[in-house]
Coordinates of C-alpha atoms in Angstrom, one line a residue:
X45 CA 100.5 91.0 71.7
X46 CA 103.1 90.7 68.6
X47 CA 103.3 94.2 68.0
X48 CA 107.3 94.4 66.1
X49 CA 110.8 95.6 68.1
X50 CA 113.5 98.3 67.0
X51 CA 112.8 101.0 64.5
X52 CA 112.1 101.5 61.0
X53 CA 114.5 103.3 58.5
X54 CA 113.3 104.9 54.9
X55 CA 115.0 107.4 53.0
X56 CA 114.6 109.1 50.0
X57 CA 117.6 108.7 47.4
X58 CA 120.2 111.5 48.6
X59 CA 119.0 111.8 52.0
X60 CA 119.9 110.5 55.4
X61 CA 117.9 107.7 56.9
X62 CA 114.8 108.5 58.8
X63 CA 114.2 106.9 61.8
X64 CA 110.6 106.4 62.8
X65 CA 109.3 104.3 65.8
X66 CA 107.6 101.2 65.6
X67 CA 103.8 101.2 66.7
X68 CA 102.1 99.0 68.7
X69 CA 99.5 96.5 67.0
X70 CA 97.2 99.5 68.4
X71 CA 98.9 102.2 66.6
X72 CA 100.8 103.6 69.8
X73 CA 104.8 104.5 69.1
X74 CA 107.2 102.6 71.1
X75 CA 109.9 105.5 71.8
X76 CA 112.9 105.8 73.0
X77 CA 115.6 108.4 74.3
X78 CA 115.9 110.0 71.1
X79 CA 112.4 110.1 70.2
X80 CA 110.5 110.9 73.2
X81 CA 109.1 114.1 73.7
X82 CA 111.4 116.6 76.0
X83 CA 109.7 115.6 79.1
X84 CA 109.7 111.8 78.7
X85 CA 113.2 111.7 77.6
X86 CA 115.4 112.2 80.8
X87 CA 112.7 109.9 82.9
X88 CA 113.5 107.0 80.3
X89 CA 117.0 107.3 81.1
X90 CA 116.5 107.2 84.5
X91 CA 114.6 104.0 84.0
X92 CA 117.0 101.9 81.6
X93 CA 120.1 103.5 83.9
X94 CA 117.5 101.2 86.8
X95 CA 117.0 98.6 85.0
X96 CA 119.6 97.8 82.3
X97 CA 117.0 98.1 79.0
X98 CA 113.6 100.1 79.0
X99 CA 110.6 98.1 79.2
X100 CA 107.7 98.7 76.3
X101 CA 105.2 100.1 78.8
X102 CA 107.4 102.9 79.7
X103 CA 108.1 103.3 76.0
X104 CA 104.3 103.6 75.6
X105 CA 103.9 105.6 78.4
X106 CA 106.4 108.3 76.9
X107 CA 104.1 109.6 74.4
X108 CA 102.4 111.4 77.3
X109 CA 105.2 113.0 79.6
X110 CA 102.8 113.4 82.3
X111 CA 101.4 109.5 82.3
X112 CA 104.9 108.4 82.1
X113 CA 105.3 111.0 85.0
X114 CA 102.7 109.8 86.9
X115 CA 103.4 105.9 86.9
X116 CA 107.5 106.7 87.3
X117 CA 106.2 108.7 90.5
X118 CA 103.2 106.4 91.5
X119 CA 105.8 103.0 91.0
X120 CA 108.0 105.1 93.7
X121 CA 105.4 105.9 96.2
X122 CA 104.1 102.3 96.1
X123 CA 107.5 101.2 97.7
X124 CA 106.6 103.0 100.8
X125 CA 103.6 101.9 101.6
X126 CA 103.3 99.8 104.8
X127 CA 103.6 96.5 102.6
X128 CA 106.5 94.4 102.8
X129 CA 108.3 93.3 98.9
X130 CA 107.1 89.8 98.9
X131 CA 103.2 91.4 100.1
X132 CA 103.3 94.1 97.5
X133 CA 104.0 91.9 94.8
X134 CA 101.5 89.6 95.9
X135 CA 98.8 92.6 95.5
X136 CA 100.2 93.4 92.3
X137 CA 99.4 89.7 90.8
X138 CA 95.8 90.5 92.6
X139 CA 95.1 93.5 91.0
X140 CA 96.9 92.3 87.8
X141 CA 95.1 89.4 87.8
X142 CA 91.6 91.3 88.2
X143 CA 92.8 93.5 85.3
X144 CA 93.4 90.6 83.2
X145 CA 96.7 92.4 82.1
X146 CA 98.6 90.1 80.1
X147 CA 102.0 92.1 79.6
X148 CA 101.8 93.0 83.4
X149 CA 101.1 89.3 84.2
X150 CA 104.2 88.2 83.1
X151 CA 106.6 91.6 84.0
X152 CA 105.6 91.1 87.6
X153 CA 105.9 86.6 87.7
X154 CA 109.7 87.6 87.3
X155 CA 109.4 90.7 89.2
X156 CA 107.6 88.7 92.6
X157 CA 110.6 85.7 91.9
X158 CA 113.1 88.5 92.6
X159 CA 111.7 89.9 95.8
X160 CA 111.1 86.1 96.7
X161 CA 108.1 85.8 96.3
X162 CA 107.3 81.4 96.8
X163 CA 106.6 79.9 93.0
X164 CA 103.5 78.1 94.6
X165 CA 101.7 81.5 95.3
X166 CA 102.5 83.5 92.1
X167 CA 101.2 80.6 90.2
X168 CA 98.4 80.4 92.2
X169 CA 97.6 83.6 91.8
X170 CA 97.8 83.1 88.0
X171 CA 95.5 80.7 88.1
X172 CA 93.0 82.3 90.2
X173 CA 93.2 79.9 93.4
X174 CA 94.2 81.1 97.2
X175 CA 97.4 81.0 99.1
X176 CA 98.1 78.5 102.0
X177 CA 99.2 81.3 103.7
X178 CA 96.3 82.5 105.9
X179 CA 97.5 86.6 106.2
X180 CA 98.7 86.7 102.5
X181 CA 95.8 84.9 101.1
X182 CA 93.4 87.8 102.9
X183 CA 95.6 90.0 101.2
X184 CA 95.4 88.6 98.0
X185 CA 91.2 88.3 98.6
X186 CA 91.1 91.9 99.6
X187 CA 93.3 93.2 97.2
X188 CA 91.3 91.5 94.1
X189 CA 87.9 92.6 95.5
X190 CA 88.8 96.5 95.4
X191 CA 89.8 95.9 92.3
X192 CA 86.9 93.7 90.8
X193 CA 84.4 96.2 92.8
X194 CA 85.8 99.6 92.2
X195 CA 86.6 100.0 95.9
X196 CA 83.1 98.9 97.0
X197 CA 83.9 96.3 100.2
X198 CA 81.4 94.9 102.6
X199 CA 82.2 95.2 106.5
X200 CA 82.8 91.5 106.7
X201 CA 85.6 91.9 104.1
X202 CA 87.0 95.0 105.8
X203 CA 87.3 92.7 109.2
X204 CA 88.3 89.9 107.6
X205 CA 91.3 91.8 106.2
X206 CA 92.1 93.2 110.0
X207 CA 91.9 90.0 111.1
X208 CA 94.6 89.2 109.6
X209 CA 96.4 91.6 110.9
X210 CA 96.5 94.5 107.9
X211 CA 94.9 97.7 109.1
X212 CA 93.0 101.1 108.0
X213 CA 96.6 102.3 106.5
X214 CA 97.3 98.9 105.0
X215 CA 93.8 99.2 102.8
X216 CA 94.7 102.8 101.8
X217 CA 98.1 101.5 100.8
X218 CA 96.1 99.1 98.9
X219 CA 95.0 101.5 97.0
X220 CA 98.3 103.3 95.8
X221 CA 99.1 100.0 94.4
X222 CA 95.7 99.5 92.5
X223 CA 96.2 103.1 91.3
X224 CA 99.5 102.2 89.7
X225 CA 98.2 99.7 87.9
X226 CA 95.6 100.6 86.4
X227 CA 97.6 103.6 84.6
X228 CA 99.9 100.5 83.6
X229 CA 97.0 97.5 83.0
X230 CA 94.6 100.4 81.0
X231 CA 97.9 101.4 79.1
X232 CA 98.8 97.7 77.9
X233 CA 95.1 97.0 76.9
X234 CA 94.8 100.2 75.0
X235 CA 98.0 99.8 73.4
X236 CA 98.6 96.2 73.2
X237 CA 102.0 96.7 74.2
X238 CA 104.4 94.1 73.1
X239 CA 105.6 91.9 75.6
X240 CA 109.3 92.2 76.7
X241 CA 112.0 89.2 76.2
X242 CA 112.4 89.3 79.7
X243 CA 109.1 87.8 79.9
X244 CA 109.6 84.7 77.6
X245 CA 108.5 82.0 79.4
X246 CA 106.3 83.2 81.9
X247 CA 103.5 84.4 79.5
X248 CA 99.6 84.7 80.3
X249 CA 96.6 83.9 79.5
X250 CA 94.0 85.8 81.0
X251 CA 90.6 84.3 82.5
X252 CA 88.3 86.3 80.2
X253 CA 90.4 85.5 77.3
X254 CA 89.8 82.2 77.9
X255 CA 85.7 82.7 78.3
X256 CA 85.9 84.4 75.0
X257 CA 87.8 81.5 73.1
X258 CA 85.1 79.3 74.9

């Protein structure tokens, strides 16, 4: 995903620079403030007042005020859900993971390190493998197999999860999560977003891509 930064200027002799917005490698803009639809505009300030800058997806996202909408209002929903920081980041990776998002991959490595998340199970994660941890790991295992099977679970995975000691509100919270991804995983694959610099570092490769380069 090398899609370019910034904007482009042209001008005809006389006339003022136009500004246009980059596109994706996809053809999607990358907007901004100044360039986003009415409706999209003020939510992108809200998110780079948030978080200092405005990340590509949401740049995406603001050629459609209501998709932007949506994930600004599904992203806020998610953190009430029954799920503890360092357990809904861990179903994020899942679900990421299962999505084979590559931009979202690495936004959410940095994103699990801040809420404190341990190194050893976001890489894990990464790279496919459980967690030591017996409750998060049936978390993780639950989390990737609504995901993989379109909400279809078997009994035995259903009391598995309980087991552990998640419940009937912690699978519907499950799928708040998944349903915020996949307006943000479907976005980056149809766009190819760009990644952000935030995310040098901590780049992806996912498992299919690697099957395909086989």
């Amino acid at each position: 995903m090398n899609g370019s930064f910034g904007w482009h200027a042209s001008s005809e002799a006389g006339s003022e620079p136009l500004r246009r917005p980059t596109l994706t490698i996809n053809g999607f803009e990358l907007l901004d403030t100044a360039t986003a639809p009415a409706g999209s505009s003020e939510l992108l300030d809200g998110v780079k007042k948030a978080w200092g800058f405005v990340p590509n997806l949401n740049r995406v996202l603001a050629v459609s005020p209501a998709a932007l909408e949506a994930y600004a209002t599904l992203w806020g929903i998610a953190e009430k859900t029954s799920f503890t920081p360092q357990e809904r980041n861990i179903a994020y990776l899942a679900i990421i993971y299962e999505n084979e998002c590559t931009y979202c991959m690495a936004g959410h490595t940095n994103l699990s390190k801040m809420a404190k998340v341990a190194d050893a199970d976001i890489y894990a994660i990464r790279e496919g493998r459980e967690l030591d941890d017996p409750k998060l790991e049936a978390l993780r295992s639950f989390a990737a197999k609504l995901t993989r099977n379109r909400g279809f679970v078997g009994e035995a995975d259903v009391t598995a999860f309980k087991a552990a000691g998640y419940t009937n509100q912690s699978a519907l919270d499950l799928l708040v999560l998944a349903a915020t991804k996949l307006i943000s995983n479907y976005t980056n694959h149809l766009a190819d977003t760009p990644t952000d610099d935030f995310m040098k570092g901590v780049e992806w490769v996912a498992p299919g891509h690697l099957k395909a380069d086989a």
